Short mmCIF file of C-alpha atoms in Angstrom, two decimals:
data_model
loop_
_atom_site.label_atom_id
_atom_site.label_comp_id
_atom_site.label_asym_id
_atom_site.label_seq_id
_atom_site.Cartn_x
_atom_site.Cartn_y
_atom_site.Cartn_z
CA MET A 1 40.45 171.85 67.66
CA VAL A 2 44.16 171.41 66.68
CA LEU A 3 43.50 167.93 65.37
CA VAL A 4 40.76 169.12 62.87
CA GLN A 5 42.88 172.07 61.66
CA ALA A 6 45.83 169.75 61.13
CA LEU A 7 43.75 167.09 59.24
CA SER A 8 42.17 169.76 57.01
CA TYR A 9 45.57 170.91 55.74
CA THR A 10 46.75 167.24 55.53
CA ALA A 11 43.90 166.78 53.13
CA LEU A 12 45.92 168.75 50.58
CA ALA A 13 48.69 166.13 50.73
CA VAL A 14 46.12 163.36 50.49
CA VAL A 15 44.63 164.79 47.34
CA ALA A 16 48.05 165.46 45.80
CA ALA A 17 49.09 161.73 46.54
CA LEU A 18 45.72 160.87 44.46
CA VAL A 19 46.43 163.28 41.54
CA GLY A 20 50.06 162.02 41.37
CA GLY A 21 48.65 158.56 41.09
CA LEU A 22 46.28 159.53 38.32
CA ILE A 23 49.06 161.38 36.47
CA ALA A 24 51.31 158.13 36.70
CA VAL A 25 48.32 155.91 35.43
CA TYR A 26 47.21 158.32 32.64
CA ARG A 27 50.03 160.35 31.48
CA PRO A 28 53.47 159.12 32.99
CA PRO A 29 56.02 161.88 33.02
CA GLY A 30 59.31 161.42 31.11
CA ASP A 31 62.71 161.42 32.97
CA GLN A 32 63.32 164.96 32.38
CA MET A 33 60.07 166.04 33.78
CA GLU A 34 60.43 163.80 36.70
CA SER A 35 63.64 165.45 37.26
CA ASN A 36 62.02 168.86 37.20
CA VAL A 37 59.45 168.08 39.55
CA GLN A 38 62.01 166.45 41.89
CA HIS A 39 63.97 169.68 41.80
CA PHE A 40 60.91 171.81 42.47
CA ALA A 41 59.85 169.60 45.43
CA ALA A 42 63.31 169.51 46.93
CA GLY A 43 63.42 173.44 46.77
CA VAL A 44 59.90 173.56 48.49
CA VAL A 45 60.97 171.18 51.23
CA PHE A 46 64.35 172.70 51.88
CA ALA A 47 62.64 176.08 52.30
CA ALA A 48 60.14 174.82 54.81
CA VAL A 49 62.89 173.44 56.93
CA ALA A 50 64.81 176.46 56.69
CA ALA A 51 62.06 179.03 57.19
CA GLU A 52 59.88 177.04 59.84
CA LEU A 53 61.52 173.97 61.52
CA LEU A 54 65.07 175.18 62.06
CA PRO A 55 63.90 178.52 63.83
CA GLU A 56 61.73 176.66 66.24
CA VAL A 57 64.52 174.40 67.26
CA HIS A 58 67.12 177.10 67.29
CA GLY A 59 66.33 178.36 70.87
CA ARG A 60 66.06 174.81 72.33
CA SER A 61 68.58 172.69 74.21
CA PRO A 62 71.64 172.03 72.31
CA GLN A 63 71.73 168.50 73.73
CA ILE A 64 68.21 167.72 72.70
CA VAL A 65 68.73 169.24 69.22
CA VAL A 66 71.80 167.17 68.65
CA LEU A 67 69.97 164.03 69.81
CA GLY A 68 67.09 164.90 67.60
CA PHE A 69 69.20 165.23 64.41
CA ALA A 70 71.19 162.03 65.30
CA VAL A 71 68.13 159.90 65.69
CA GLY A 72 66.62 161.34 62.62
CA VAL A 73 69.47 160.72 60.23
CA ALA A 74 70.01 157.22 61.82
CA THR A 75 66.38 156.43 61.13
CA MET A 76 66.40 157.51 57.62
CA LEU A 77 69.64 155.65 57.01
CA GLY A 78 67.98 152.60 58.50
CA ILE A 79 64.98 153.08 56.22
CA HIS A 80 67.19 153.16 53.37
CA ARG A 81 69.02 150.25 54.32
CA LEU A 82 65.67 148.20 54.79
CA SER A 83 64.58 149.17 51.32
CA LYS A 84 67.76 147.87 49.74
CA THR A 85 67.64 144.79 51.88
CA ILE A 86 63.94 143.96 50.56
CA GLU A 87 64.85 144.57 46.99
CA LYS A 88 67.94 142.53 47.21
CA ARG A 89 66.03 139.43 48.86
CA ASP A 90 63.06 139.79 46.16
CA VAL A 91 60.37 140.14 48.79
CA GLY A 92 56.91 140.77 47.74
CA GLY A 93 56.15 138.37 44.87
CA GLN A 94 54.81 140.42 41.94
CA PHE A 95 55.56 143.60 43.90
CA ALA A 96 59.06 142.57 44.42
CA GLY A 97 60.45 145.47 42.32
CA ALA A 98 58.32 147.91 44.30
CA ALA A 99 58.22 146.47 47.72
CA GLY A 100 61.38 148.39 49.00
CA LEU A 101 60.06 151.92 47.65
CA LEU A 102 56.44 151.27 48.94
CA ILE A 103 57.55 150.24 52.44
CA THR A 104 60.03 153.20 52.62
CA VAL A 105 57.38 155.64 51.35
CA GLY A 106 54.98 154.26 53.88
CA ILE A 107 57.22 154.69 56.77
CA ASP A 108 58.13 158.20 55.55
CA MET A 109 54.41 159.17 55.34
CA LEU A 110 53.86 158.14 59.03
CA ILE A 111 56.84 160.20 59.91
CA ASP A 112 55.71 162.99 58.08
CA GLY A 113 52.21 162.99 59.70
CA VAL A 114 53.55 163.04 63.08
CA LEU A 115 55.62 166.02 62.13
CA ILE A 116 52.67 167.88 60.76
CA GLY A 117 50.65 167.12 63.90
CA VAL A 118 53.40 168.37 66.21
CA THR A 119 54.13 171.41 64.20
CA PHE A 120 50.47 172.23 64.45
CA LEU A 121 50.58 171.65 68.25
CA ASP A 122 53.68 173.78 68.62
CA ASN A 123 52.81 176.69 66.21
CA PRO A 124 49.81 176.43 63.74
CA ASP A 125 51.48 178.80 61.23
CA THR A 126 54.43 176.60 61.11
CA GLY A 127 52.08 173.59 60.66
CA VAL A 128 50.48 175.22 57.62
CA ILE A 129 53.65 175.60 55.73
CA ILE A 130 55.00 172.21 56.38
CA ALA A 131 51.56 170.66 55.32
CA VAL A 132 51.79 172.57 52.19
CA ALA A 133 55.45 171.79 51.48
CA LEU A 134 54.83 168.06 52.28
CA ALA A 135 51.78 168.24 49.90
CA ILE A 136 54.14 168.90 47.00
CA GLU A 137 56.58 166.21 48.13
CA VAL A 138 53.67 163.53 48.40
CA LEU A 139 52.54 164.47 44.81
CA PHE A 140 55.91 163.36 43.46
CA LEU A 141 55.75 160.19 45.70
CA GLY A 142 52.33 159.39 44.27
CA VAL A 143 53.76 159.43 40.84
CA ALA A 144 56.72 157.35 42.01
CA GLY A 145 54.51 154.79 43.89
CA VAL A 146 52.46 154.00 41.04
CA VAL A 147 55.15 153.89 38.23
CA VAL A 148 56.99 151.16 40.04
CA LEU A 149 53.88 148.80 39.95
CA PRO A 150 53.49 146.08 37.50
CA ASP A 151 51.89 147.23 34.26
CA GLU A 152 49.21 144.42 34.36
CA MET A 153 47.70 145.84 37.63
CA GLY A 154 44.28 147.47 37.38
CA THR A 155 43.71 151.18 37.48
CA LEU A 156 41.82 150.98 40.93
CA ARG A 157 44.38 148.67 42.43
CA LYS A 158 47.25 151.11 41.59
CA LEU A 159 45.43 154.13 42.81
CA ALA A 160 45.05 152.32 46.01
CA VAL A 161 48.71 152.71 46.38
CA PRO A 162 48.63 156.77 46.66
CA ALA A 163 45.44 156.38 48.58
CA GLY A 164 47.38 154.33 51.24
CA PHE A 165 49.93 157.00 51.29
CA GLY A 166 47.48 159.42 52.13
CA LEU A 167 45.82 157.19 54.88
CA LEU A 168 49.28 156.76 56.46
CA LEU A 169 49.99 160.51 56.56
CA ALA A 170 46.56 161.17 58.14
CA THR A 171 47.34 158.27 60.62
CA GLY A 172 50.48 160.06 61.58
CA VAL A 173 48.84 163.34 62.13
CA THR A 174 46.24 161.90 64.22
CA GLY A 175 48.40 159.80 66.39
CA GLY A 176 50.94 162.72 66.69
CA VAL A 177 48.21 165.26 67.91
CA LEU A 178 46.46 162.74 70.30
CA THR A 179 49.63 161.49 71.77
CA LEU A 180 51.34 164.76 72.10
CA ASP A 181 48.59 167.14 72.78
CA GLY A 182 49.58 169.21 75.99
CA VAL A 183 53.29 168.07 75.90
CA THR A 184 55.71 170.90 75.87
CA GLY A 185 59.66 171.11 76.11
CA ALA A 186 62.20 168.56 75.40
CA PRO A 187 59.80 165.89 73.54
CA ILE A 188 58.46 168.65 71.19
CA ALA A 189 61.97 170.13 70.54
CA LEU A 190 63.28 166.29 70.02
CA ILE A 191 60.63 165.50 67.42
CA LEU A 192 61.19 169.05 65.56
CA ALA A 193 64.77 168.32 65.51
CA PHE A 194 64.21 164.82 64.30
CA GLY A 195 61.94 165.98 61.62
CA SER A 196 64.42 168.60 60.51
CA ALA A 197 67.15 166.02 59.84
CA ALA A 198 64.58 163.62 58.17
CA LEU A 199 63.43 166.39 55.65
CA LEU A 200 66.94 167.45 54.99
CA TYR A 201 67.95 163.76 54.30
CA LEU A 202 64.93 163.58 52.08
CA VAL A 203 66.20 166.69 50.03
CA THR A 204 69.70 165.58 49.77
CA GLU A 205 69.80 161.90 49.50
CA GLU A 206 66.58 161.06 48.02
CA LEU A 207 65.00 164.00 45.71
CA LEU A 208 68.19 165.44 44.48
CA VAL A 209 70.14 162.12 44.03
CA LYS A 210 67.27 160.70 42.20
CA ALA A 211 66.95 163.94 40.15
CA SER A 212 70.65 163.84 39.21
CA LYS A 213 70.22 160.60 37.38
CA VAL A 214 69.21 162.92 34.52
CA PRO A 215 71.56 165.71 33.19
CA GLU A 216 70.86 169.00 34.95
CA THR A 217 69.52 171.63 32.88
CA PRO A 218 69.00 175.42 33.40
CA VAL A 219 65.27 174.75 33.73
CA SER A 220 65.73 171.94 36.54
CA THR A 221 68.17 174.02 38.60
CA THR A 222 65.82 177.20 38.35
CA LEU A 223 62.87 175.10 39.62
CA PHE A 224 64.71 174.23 42.69
CA PHE A 225 65.17 177.97 43.53
CA VAL A 226 61.46 178.60 42.40
CA GLY A 227 60.21 176.14 44.82
CA PHE A 228 62.30 177.44 47.64
CA LEU A 229 61.24 180.93 46.97
CA THR A 230 57.57 179.80 46.76
CA ILE A 231 57.62 178.60 50.30
CA PHE A 232 59.72 181.29 51.46
CA LEU A 233 57.43 184.06 50.07
CA LEU A 234 54.37 182.17 51.64
CA ASP A 235 55.96 182.19 54.82
CA MET A 236 56.68 186.03 54.64
CA LEU A 237 52.89 186.59 53.69
CA HIS A 238 51.32 184.16 56.02
#
């Protein structure tokens, strides 16, 4: 069953989120280490898009691809705007400083989950690569989600945040598979194009932008290409 297969690989990302949360609680990374991880994650996600998603949409209707990309970019820009608005209005009481990030990541988890589900429906081999790539992304997001929480929060409450990320991801996978099972053609092409744009936005406007707040080093730059090559080789050998 596709849903079982998709959820089994999504479990990697759920575990990665919790591992990221544990790292943030017990051994928060310094700025340079965080930048290194962001570079590696960016390379991984970029390779997954280049090697898996873009070839899948290449032969589809150009109109559908353009529409999917446009909606994907507009959605990500809208999520970014929502995050800034929440931060500006000081929403969330004691979580005000974290609310924008947590809501943004939560929406992103749902979108990523749907994308994993659709890729498993369209091509299970592609689904595996996307699930592995997003697991590495979610590891970083698990760290980021806990780091922004108030220091006085208990450990279990902090770990509930990455656990929630994992639950949202699994919910997206389940919803995507159950809703779109048996669907072919334009709707699948639209979602794959949408997902490609969303992940490229994540790489260029989120991971690399945040990573650039720390001066570039040969190590961080190299890790981007190591991440890219890791997924590219995994795709070749799979």
